[in-house]
Amino acid sequence: MQAELLLEQWQTQGWLRPLDQAFASFIARYQPAEPLVWLAAALCSYQLKQGHVCLDLAKLQAEPLLTLGLAAELAPSEQAELQQQFTAINLAQWHAALSQSAVVDSGTGTNPLVLAGNRLYLRRYWQYEQDIALQVNQRLAQHEVLTAQLSASMLLPLLGQLFKTGGAQPDWQQLACALACRSAFTVITGGPGTGKTTTVVRLLALLQLLQLSRGEPLLDIRLAAPTGKAAARLKDSISGAISRLAALNIVGFSQIEQAIPSNVSTLHRLLGVRPGSKSLRFNRYQPLPLDILVLDEASMVDVEMMAALLQALPVTARIILLGDKDQLSSVEAGALLAELCNKASTGDYLPATAAWLAEQTGQHIPAELVNTEGSLLSQHIVMLRHSHRFGQDSGIGQLAAMVNKGQLNPTIWQDYPTELLLLKEAATLSAAFAQLILAGSNVVNGFGYQHYLSVVTAAPVEPELQDRWAQDVLRAYSCFQVLATTRKGEWGVEQLNLQIQHILAKAGLIAPVHQWFSGRPVMVSRNDYQLGLMNGDIGICLPKLLPQADGSLVSTLRVAFAVADGIKWVIPARLNAVETVFAMTVHKSQGSEFSHTVLAVAAQDNGLLNRELLYTAITRASARFSLICAEPRQLVKVVQRQTIRAGGLLLALAD
């Protein structure tokens, strides 16, 4: 195999990036006599684009097409050729070339590549993983000290105040609260509607009540999320959970209510990212001033950001991660929540943990979730298992559960006609597609874009009412959203946005004569620190009344964004990195919830749709989910296609 020719060939074919080849050329200058090292370097760089932290050499040798994610991207003849090229190199040859290379070490030096077992890393990503493991291990080590601070049955009366209603055991929300009280590192995972926010608010109240019972100062708590959308949604959820908690008449609640924040920051704002720089205001030398950090939507956080976040925490601070382990992983490299929660479904609790929980909560963990050889990490992870949003009779819940198990019963669409719609359409020009966009197919909970646009037309004539009106518009917009798996193609985001805009204009709901028009929804695609807007923030272009010097009012277009303290109005010309979002990718929808969600799937399977993507799209819907798919039979294969990202975090964590 001539590595240099292969690299040129692969770049010409379009699946290897120029960046990957440039990195291989850089390595070749230091290792001119070892083409296998150049090849490994290029593939290691390429895997980052696929979201992998490293290149798994054993998997590459055994299943090259699957490992590189090229099964659907290359023609059959190209697939066969690539398969042959890689199977010709055995694992021993890879190890021999890399272990003797001057540009590779085992982590002890400063070389650009690190070989750890069968995993080859770019050094920067190996270091991120090591930093995360070090910080997590330090917090896991505090387990015994924190447990010793809780005397026998100390939590039982406090939990009795926080959880007034009875029910079938085990109550996983109570168990999560108890476990987190003796942990400096806690993960609470669960699907939509399982009560992650409710649980964490009660946990924060419990920790503050413990402080009061010991006569100690209340804890300084901060809430964070990866994106502006996720932060806004968590803020609403936290406020609602605090209100429900207030109704329980808990002794001392008036004191602790003020110490449970409702404001939520994005991670960039929390860490103090400096515009135009990768330097952070808060880091290992200048830690964040807090006692507890709650991070929502943790599945969206990549290894680089998580490493920075953990290093910026004081050694004594607790961190609580919330998220759905089955959702899509971060856009950038890493699948941290999925890795951390790899045993969450099976519990993996030690008998001692189960006994302690029974004593402190009166709740009993099922025997099948107890393991005499459970890992230390598993004692700090709780999976909430009961959905309050999707009951046993919920079509959305049933569909999401099926997809998660890699199964799909085609009759489910007929079984739940008011919640689920399957539209077999091959083109966006159909009347059925237009009807769906306008009115959600005229069904209960259907919605459509004419719903929010009708609120847009109800603009108040009093300037002081415009903020409330803008909030109503944004709230109405969140009732319906079209999602896509890709940006290109007829069912990609770009084409869908054009077609939907055409449908709405033809119906007289918008007048897109210019780029900016009333009712245009936009998403920020790059952090703008001057405006205080983050990647993922959504705004809507609206006519705003502005007072003139003579006392008159002039209507001019502004873009309204929901922010922590109300509405931010921005001049369109100042928004340099935004895109229309009548349709958005499933990745961009993470951290959001819509009453009616529509997923558009291309007729030809492009390999981009997988179990995690489909599950994430389905669970963005709270009342109705519609699927546009010309060939529904392809979904049987899609739900069996599970993405597992390569990484070694679990191997670096304490047993």
XYZ file of C-alpha atoms in Angstrom:
655
model
C 0.000 0.000 0.000
C 1.418 3.403 -0.986
C 0.105 5.702 1.717
C 0.751 8.977 -0.106
C -1.180 7.822 -3.188
C -4.028 6.534 -1.068
C -4.326 9.823 0.815
C -4.500 11.777 -2.441
C -7.040 9.307 -3.829
C -9.244 9.521 -0.719
C -9.160 13.322 -0.717
C -10.085 13.350 -4.420
C -13.007 11.033 -3.643
C -14.177 13.642 -1.157
C -14.353 11.733 2.106
C -10.930 12.682 3.436
C -10.620 16.388 4.261
C -7.728 18.586 3.051
C -7.037 19.203 6.766
C -6.513 15.466 7.324
C -4.101 15.200 4.419
C -2.252 18.338 5.551
C -1.779 16.804 9.013
C -0.455 13.604 7.430
C 1.995 15.674 5.354
C 3.144 17.440 8.532
C 3.780 14.058 10.191
C 5.561 12.783 7.075
C 8.195 15.523 7.395
C 9.245 13.998 10.730
C 8.684 10.343 9.790
C 9.479 10.100 6.069
C 10.213 6.366 6.059
C 7.006 5.141 7.714
C 3.917 5.597 5.484
C 1.701 3.684 7.955
C 2.232 6.450 10.505
C 1.156 9.090 7.965
C -1.931 7.044 7.183
C -2.787 6.603 10.876
C -2.296 10.340 11.466
C -4.689 11.260 8.628
C -7.348 8.826 9.876
C -6.947 9.986 13.473
C -7.621 13.545 12.311
C -10.523 12.377 10.130
C -12.190 10.590 13.063
C -12.550 13.886 14.934
C -14.906 15.044 12.174
C -16.995 11.923 12.874
C -17.156 12.831 16.577
C -14.653 10.226 17.768
C -12.032 11.253 20.325
C -9.561 8.707 18.921
C -8.954 6.132 16.197
C -9.683 2.584 17.359
C -7.122 0.507 15.447
C -8.682 -2.867 16.306
C -12.069 -1.784 14.975
C -10.427 -0.196 11.942
C -8.773 -3.494 11.046
C -11.919 -5.554 11.667
C -14.604 -3.207 10.259
C -12.992 -0.335 8.329
C -16.163 0.898 6.591
C -18.196 0.941 9.794
C -15.379 2.497 11.837
C -14.850 5.319 9.342
C -18.581 5.771 8.721
C -18.231 5.274 4.981
C -20.614 2.383 4.334
C -23.264 4.650 2.773
C -20.926 7.304 1.362
C -18.916 5.181 -1.092
C -20.016 3.189 -4.118
C -19.961 -0.649 -3.728
C -16.762 -0.945 -5.791
C -15.060 1.728 -3.657
C -16.229 0.008 -0.487
C -14.758 -3.319 -1.619
C -11.457 -1.652 -2.524
C -11.217 0.153 0.822
C -12.097 -3.017 2.722
C -9.284 -4.851 0.952
C -6.767 -2.065 1.571
C -7.349 -2.067 5.327
C -7.689 -5.785 5.925
C -4.240 -6.126 4.336
C -2.799 -4.385 7.426
C -3.034 -6.373 10.641
C -3.094 -4.935 14.149
C 0.482 -6.006 14.841
C 1.707 -3.966 11.865
C -0.090 -0.863 13.114
C 1.421 -1.281 16.583
C 4.905 -1.947 15.233
C 4.881 1.198 13.083
C 3.351 3.487 15.714
C 5.203 2.252 18.805
C 8.567 2.829 17.093
C 7.635 6.202 15.651
C 9.345 9.426 16.692
C 6.024 11.288 16.544
C 4.095 8.891 18.813
C 4.387 8.222 22.552
C 2.267 6.653 25.291
C 1.378 9.980 26.889
C 4.627 10.560 28.728
C 6.162 12.944 26.187
C 5.078 15.831 23.984
C 4.658 14.101 20.631
C 1.643 15.017 18.473
C 0.190 11.483 18.613
C -0.511 9.274 21.646
C -0.976 5.490 21.473
C -2.925 4.000 24.404
C -3.613 0.312 23.839
C -5.397 0.097 20.493
C -6.465 3.754 20.602
C -4.548 6.439 18.715
C -5.160 10.042 19.789
C -4.150 13.509 18.749
C -2.338 14.607 21.895
C -4.713 17.470 22.605
C -7.700 15.110 22.767
C -5.833 12.537 24.810
C -5.051 15.323 27.291
C -8.729 16.418 27.420
C -9.749 12.870 28.271
C -7.058 12.584 30.941
C -8.052 15.924 32.482
C -11.714 14.869 32.653
C -10.810 11.516 34.204
C -8.571 13.191 36.795
C -11.276 15.663 37.841
C -13.989 12.984 38.008
C -11.757 10.600 39.955
C -10.936 13.330 42.476
C -14.641 13.838 43.096
C -15.425 10.126 43.244
C -12.728 9.840 45.922
C -14.726 12.173 48.210
C -17.479 9.561 48.411
C -16.586 8.120 51.829
C -16.045 11.517 53.490
C -19.404 12.839 52.264
C -21.161 9.608 53.284
C -19.726 9.859 56.800
C -21.317 13.323 57.165
C -24.790 11.768 56.846
C -25.847 9.943 59.987
C -28.247 6.970 59.915
C -31.666 7.861 58.433
C -30.671 11.546 58.423
C -32.234 12.123 55.000
C -35.481 10.266 55.626
C -37.451 13.088 57.353
C -36.170 15.706 54.892
C -37.101 13.578 51.885
C -40.510 13.088 53.478
C -41.052 16.843 53.258
C -39.840 17.114 49.669
C -41.749 14.111 48.295
C -45.265 14.275 49.700
C -46.986 11.855 47.360
C -46.741 8.105 47.713
C -46.443 5.642 44.863
C -44.896 2.454 43.668
C -41.318 1.804 44.706
C -38.664 2.527 43.874
C -39.000 6.297 43.573
C -35.938 7.045 41.467
C -36.211 10.775 42.071
C -35.781 10.230 45.817
C -32.945 7.778 45.216
C -31.188 10.312 42.968
C -31.457 12.982 45.678
C -30.054 10.679 48.321
C -27.124 9.439 46.219
C -26.191 12.982 45.217
C -26.009 14.047 48.876
C -22.981 11.809 49.346
C -21.342 12.582 46.027
C -19.268 15.436 44.614
C -19.969 14.065 41.113
C -23.492 12.964 40.176
C -25.134 12.064 36.887
C -28.933 12.035 36.639
C -30.100 10.649 33.306
C -33.507 9.854 31.891
C -35.719 10.328 28.879
C -38.123 13.241 28.337
C -40.713 13.691 31.055
C -38.888 11.593 33.641
C -38.514 14.615 35.925
C -34.816 15.485 35.735
C -35.480 19.169 36.475
C -37.972 18.418 39.256
C -35.441 16.038 40.785
C -32.549 18.479 40.688
C -34.608 21.301 42.252
C -35.605 19.008 45.118
C -32.006 17.876 45.400
C -30.813 21.480 45.693
C -33.490 22.121 48.331
C -32.356 18.995 50.187
C -28.711 20.090 50.169
C -29.701 23.537 51.481
C -31.894 21.982 54.186
C -28.903 19.893 55.264
C -26.849 23.083 55.539
C -29.518 24.677 57.747
C -29.740 21.574 59.947
C -25.971 21.794 60.541
C -26.069 25.541 61.184
C -23.823 26.151 58.139
C -24.103 28.874 55.436
C -26.305 28.162 52.447
C -24.523 26.890 49.354
C -23.717 29.043 46.315
C -25.396 27.329 43.346
C -25.029 28.010 39.615
C -27.072 26.556 36.736
C -25.683 26.114 33.217
C -26.549 24.638 29.821
C -24.583 24.265 26.566
C -26.718 26.614 24.433
C -28.940 29.645 24.830
C -32.009 27.603 23.888
C -31.244 24.924 26.457
C -30.552 27.597 29.075
C -33.898 29.321 28.415
C -35.772 26.037 28.610
C -34.060 25.048 31.862
C -34.849 28.472 33.323
C -38.557 27.953 32.643
C -38.468 24.412 34.037
C -36.602 25.453 37.184
C -39.045 28.304 37.872
C -41.982 25.922 37.539
C -40.358 23.305 39.774
C -39.623 25.906 42.470
C -43.272 27.047 42.400
C -44.460 23.458 42.850
C -41.990 22.977 45.687
C -43.244 26.121 47.431
C -46.735 24.592 47.539
C -45.447 21.771 49.776
C -45.043 24.133 52.766
C -41.583 22.827 53.658
C -40.173 24.016 56.970
C -37.438 26.579 56.243
C -38.344 26.858 52.534
C -38.555 30.668 52.649
C -34.839 30.722 53.491
C -33.697 28.268 50.880
C -35.957 29.496 48.055
C -33.771 32.565 47.548
C -30.683 30.342 47.444
C -31.999 28.175 44.576
C -31.311 30.215 41.429
C -33.649 30.294 38.457
C -31.248 32.118 36.132
C -29.304 29.835 33.818
C -26.066 30.677 32.025
C -24.598 29.169 28.877
C -21.270 27.414 29.415
C -19.494 30.085 27.378
C -20.867 32.844 29.599
C -20.201 30.847 32.757
C -16.546 30.268 31.916
C -16.059 33.786 30.566
C -15.004 33.017 27.005
C -13.109 36.007 25.661
C -14.185 37.233 22.175
C -11.735 36.198 19.461
C -9.748 34.061 21.882
C -9.777 30.587 23.401
C -8.697 31.920 26.768
C -11.201 31.708 29.606
C -11.760 34.025 32.515
C -12.282 31.027 34.825
C -9.835 28.140 34.731
C -7.700 25.966 37.026
C -5.854 29.049 38.305
C -8.973 31.221 38.670
C -11.778 28.825 39.694
C -15.468 29.604 39.536
C -16.918 31.082 42.768
C -19.515 28.391 43.526
C -20.290 25.369 45.706
C -22.572 23.461 43.318
C -22.842 23.477 39.535
C -25.829 21.930 37.755
C -25.224 21.282 34.051
C -28.273 20.430 31.937
C -28.236 18.745 28.497
C -24.842 17.228 29.293
C -25.035 14.969 26.216
C -24.366 18.066 24.083
C -21.035 18.879 25.754
C -17.857 17.819 23.937
C -14.606 16.738 25.568
C -12.831 20.076 25.101
C -15.597 22.045 26.847
C -16.060 19.455 29.608
C -12.332 19.438 30.359
C -12.337 23.254 30.623
C -15.441 23.219 32.822
C -14.167 20.624 35.287
C -10.802 22.349 35.586
C -12.556 25.622 36.413
C -14.421 24.075 39.353
C -13.055 24.517 42.879
C -11.819 21.238 44.363
C -14.563 21.346 46.974
C -17.397 22.009 44.512
C -20.028 19.455 43.567
C -21.118 18.993 39.953
C -24.451 17.479 38.896
C -24.896 16.460 35.257
C -28.401 16.147 33.796
C -29.242 14.686 30.405
C -30.658 11.913 28.280
C -27.975 9.298 27.625
C -29.818 8.097 24.512
C -29.851 11.478 22.782
C -27.424 12.557 20.101
C -23.941 13.262 21.360
C -22.155 16.584 20.943
C -21.497 17.985 17.469
C -17.791 18.080 18.318
C -15.738 15.091 19.469
C -16.867 12.948 22.363
C -19.885 11.116 23.772
C -19.275 11.785 27.447
C -22.752 11.224 28.850
C -23.197 8.006 26.881
C -19.828 6.735 28.146
C -20.512 7.679 31.758
C -23.966 6.070 31.635
C -23.006 2.865 29.836
C -24.264 0.786 32.813
C -27.093 3.089 33.913
C -29.843 0.842 32.534
C -28.610 -2.148 34.539
C -28.027 -0.156 37.735
C -24.721 -1.798 38.716
C -25.252 -0.776 42.365
C -23.204 -2.408 45.092
C -25.133 -4.205 47.871
C -23.740 -1.615 50.323
C -25.187 1.205 48.212
C -28.592 -0.496 48.056
C -28.585 -1.010 51.842
C -27.583 2.621 52.508
C -30.333 3.901 50.212
C -32.933 1.712 51.916
C -31.898 3.153 55.279
C -31.869 6.788 54.129
C -34.944 6.775 51.863
C -37.057 3.732 52.671
C -36.790 2.919 48.945
C -35.542 -0.482 47.781
C -33.519 -1.007 44.624
C -34.667 -4.093 42.649
C -32.345 -7.083 43.067
C -31.632 -7.243 39.322
C -30.011 -3.795 39.509
C -27.580 -4.819 42.279
C -24.124 -6.125 41.390
C -21.516 -7.305 43.890
C -18.836 -6.113 41.439
C -20.416 -2.764 40.592
C -18.006 0.026 39.642
C -17.377 3.095 41.807
C -18.710 5.316 39.021
C -22.060 3.477 38.951
C -22.706 4.434 42.591
C -22.913 8.070 41.439
C -25.292 7.613 38.505
C -29.083 7.402 38.612
C -31.402 6.703 35.715
C -34.954 8.031 36.115
C -37.196 5.343 34.660
C -40.769 6.655 34.735
C -41.971 9.236 32.200
C -44.620 11.647 33.464
C -44.991 13.193 29.998
C -45.372 9.988 28.004
C -47.557 7.444 29.805
C -48.199 3.851 28.759
C -50.919 5.091 26.398
C -48.690 7.702 24.732
C -47.866 7.142 21.088
C -44.772 9.362 21.201
C -43.480 7.528 24.269
C -44.124 4.128 22.682
C -42.411 5.137 19.437
C -39.377 6.555 21.280
C -39.071 3.373 23.373
C -39.267 1.181 20.272
C -36.570 3.148 18.490
C -34.355 3.030 21.584
C -34.577 -0.770 21.572
C -33.743 -0.974 17.878
C -37.266 -2.090 16.978
C -40.069 -0.538 14.948
C -43.625 -1.840 14.662
C -45.124 -0.400 11.449
C -48.649 -0.471 12.902
C -47.815 2.158 15.536
C -48.794 4.974 13.154
C -52.325 3.565 12.901
C -52.525 2.819 16.633
C -51.990 6.476 17.655
C -53.500 8.649 14.870
C -53.866 11.804 17.000
C -50.215 11.760 18.140
C -48.338 10.205 15.229
C -48.493 10.952 11.523
C -46.610 9.173 8.755
C -46.633 11.154 5.523
C -45.335 9.136 2.573
C -44.111 11.961 0.375
C -41.226 11.998 -2.081
C -41.359 15.733 -2.886
C -41.831 18.984 -0.986
C -44.169 20.273 -3.734
C -47.104 18.098 -2.633
C -50.379 19.530 -1.328
C -50.166 17.271 1.737
C -46.784 18.754 2.676
C -48.112 22.290 2.253
C -51.118 21.482 4.442
C -48.823 20.077 7.141
C -46.667 23.214 7.102
C -49.641 25.537 7.283
C -51.909 23.826 9.786
C -50.313 20.582 10.982
C -52.833 18.503 8.983
C -55.844 19.907 10.841
C -55.633 17.544 13.796
C -55.773 18.047 17.531
C -52.409 19.360 18.733
C -51.334 19.577 15.103
C -50.343 23.257 14.874
C -48.462 24.595 11.868
C -46.569 27.782 11.050
C -49.758 29.768 10.454
C -50.307 29.525 14.237
C -47.341 31.729 15.197
C -47.737 33.950 12.129
C -51.289 34.765 13.238
C -49.775 36.065 16.502
C -47.252 38.110 14.467
C -50.133 39.955 12.757
C -51.660 40.867 16.137
C -49.019 43.536 16.833
C -50.063 46.014 19.547
C -50.238 49.728 18.817
C -48.854 50.575 22.284
C -45.016 50.429 22.468
C -45.125 49.285 26.110
C -46.949 46.086 25.076
C -44.448 45.048 22.419
C -42.183 42.998 24.677
C -45.110 40.881 25.875
C -46.291 40.471 22.273
C -42.799 39.365 21.166
C -42.783 36.784 23.972
C -46.161 35.512 22.766
C -44.804 35.215 19.210
C -41.731 33.265 20.338
C -43.902 31.023 22.507
C -46.270 30.368 19.591
C -43.309 29.658 17.285
C -42.167 26.876 19.641
C -45.442 25.011 19.035
C -44.291 23.675 15.644
C -40.901 22.868 14.133
C -39.639 21.081 11.038
C -36.428 19.070 11.472
C -34.074 17.517 8.925
C -31.176 15.089 9.105
C -28.937 16.994 6.706
C -28.373 20.444 5.216
C -28.256 19.476 1.527
C -30.719 17.760 -0.791
C -34.474 18.153 -1.325
C -35.227 17.162 2.276
C -32.238 19.045 3.658
C -32.484 22.213 5.742
C -31.526 24.616 2.946
C -34.118 23.376 0.442
C -36.809 22.934 3.106
C -36.415 26.528 4.265
C -36.849 27.795 0.706
C -39.876 25.593 0.043
C -41.576 26.388 3.362
C -41.014 30.102 2.783
C -42.638 29.708 -0.645
C -45.657 27.890 0.873
C -46.156 30.569 3.538
C -45.768 33.393 1.017
C -48.261 31.767 -1.382
C -50.741 31.543 1.520
C -50.251 35.280 2.175
C -48.809 34.683 5.660
C -45.429 36.344 4.956
C -44.125 38.825 2.381
C -40.450 37.916 1.784
C -39.729 40.706 -0.702
C -36.383 41.371 0.998
C -34.026 39.274 3.115
C -35.570 40.606 6.318
C -39.357 40.418 6.588
C -41.917 40.327 9.387
C -42.225 36.827 10.811
C -38.824 35.545 9.634
C -37.425 33.161 12.286
C -33.628 33.073 12.532
C -31.061 31.112 14.491
C -27.693 32.506 15.553
C -24.986 30.284 14.046
C -21.963 31.798 15.802
C -21.463 33.227 19.278
C -21.726 37.016 19.300
C -20.341 38.262 22.613
C -20.954 41.928 21.830
C -24.672 41.322 21.365
C -24.801 38.701 24.106
C -26.225 36.100 21.698
C -24.990 32.525 21.522
C -24.932 29.847 18.829
C -28.423 28.292 18.772
C -30.368 31.335 20.044
C -33.594 31.869 18.072
C -35.174 35.224 17.274
C -38.057 36.409 15.107
C -38.060 39.504 12.898
C -40.954 41.771 13.930
C -42.128 45.339 13.302
C -41.193 47.415 16.347
C -42.607 50.844 17.144
C -39.889 53.415 17.788
C -40.625 56.932 19.150
C -39.406 59.891 17.081
C -38.259 63.355 18.201
C -41.651 64.851 17.307
C -43.467 62.296 19.494
C -44.711 60.167 16.598
C -44.105 56.419 16.276
C -42.366 54.720 13.358
C -42.528 50.979 12.705
C -39.202 49.408 11.777
C -37.983 45.823 11.658
C -36.107 44.430 14.637
C -35.279 40.857 15.652
C -36.696 39.806 19.032
C -34.747 37.315 21.156
C -35.883 35.935 24.511
C -33.185 36.572 27.142
C -33.029 36.115 30.911
C -34.537 39.508 31.708
C -37.147 39.671 28.923
C -36.792 40.542 25.224
C -33.681 41.778 23.424
C -34.427 43.745 20.232
C -31.597 43.696 17.678
C -31.182 45.643 14.434
C -31.078 43.043 11.591
C -27.929 44.597 10.085
C -26.016 43.718 13.269
C -26.765 40.003 12.873
C -23.938 38.748 10.709
C -24.220 35.014 11.454
C -27.858 33.924 11.335
C -29.896 31.565 9.184
C -33.627 31.124 8.574
C -35.132 28.336 10.683
C -38.460 27.273 9.296
C -36.416 24.043 9.260
C -33.380 23.131 11.349
C -31.183 20.054 11.747
C -31.958 17.563 14.506
C -28.610 18.465 16.074
C -29.643 22.121 16.335
C -32.955 21.132 17.945
C -31.315 19.590 21.016
C -32.307 21.347 24.208
C -35.648 22.364 22.675
C -39.203 21.107 22.966
C -42.024 21.687 20.484
C -45.687 20.771 20.743
C -45.627 19.368 17.206
C -42.359 18.209 15.643
C -41.981 17.176 11.996
C -38.989 15.132 10.812
C -38.290 15.070 7.064
C -36.261 12.089 5.805
C -34.745 11.753 2.330
C -36.145 8.999 0.096
C -32.669 7.549 -0.380
C -30.876 6.303 2.726
C -27.743 8.475 2.940
C -26.478 6.759 6.089
C -26.887 9.929 8.179
C -30.075 8.811 9.915
C -29.492 6.502 12.872
C -31.153 5.421 16.092
C -29.906 8.352 18.170
C -30.922 10.926 15.556
C -34.421 9.476 15.176
C -34.887 9.166 18.964
C -33.760 12.769 19.489
C -36.186 14.039 16.834
C -39.116 12.077 18.268
C -38.471 13.263 21.818
C -38.441 16.945 20.797
C -42.244 16.562 20.464
C -44.504 16.905 23.491
C -47.918 16.387 21.842
C -47.513 15.268 18.219
C -44.782 13.821 15.999
C -44.999 13.700 12.197
C -42.587 11.811 9.969
C -42.220 12.586 6.269
C -40.658 9.533 4.665
C -41.201 8.288 1.106
C -39.854 4.844 1.989
C -40.822 3.944 5.599
C -39.313 0.457 5.269
C -35.849 1.977 5.471
C -36.578 2.898 9.115
C -36.313 -0.769 10.123
C -32.649 -0.631 9.149
C -32.195 2.875 10.585
C -33.230 1.945 14.149
C -30.672 -0.871 14.152
C -27.922 1.568 13.178
C -26.449 2.689 16.491
C -23.574 5.151 16.688
C -20.901 4.353 19.272
C -18.111 6.892 19.428
C -14.562 5.771 20.126
C -13.026 6.977 23.382
C -11.222 5.720 26.470
C -12.698 7.759 29.312
C -14.126 4.757 31.179
C -10.741 3.026 31.161
C -9.208 6.095 32.835
C -11.839 6.286 35.603
C -11.544 4.645 39.006
C -12.902 1.073 39.285
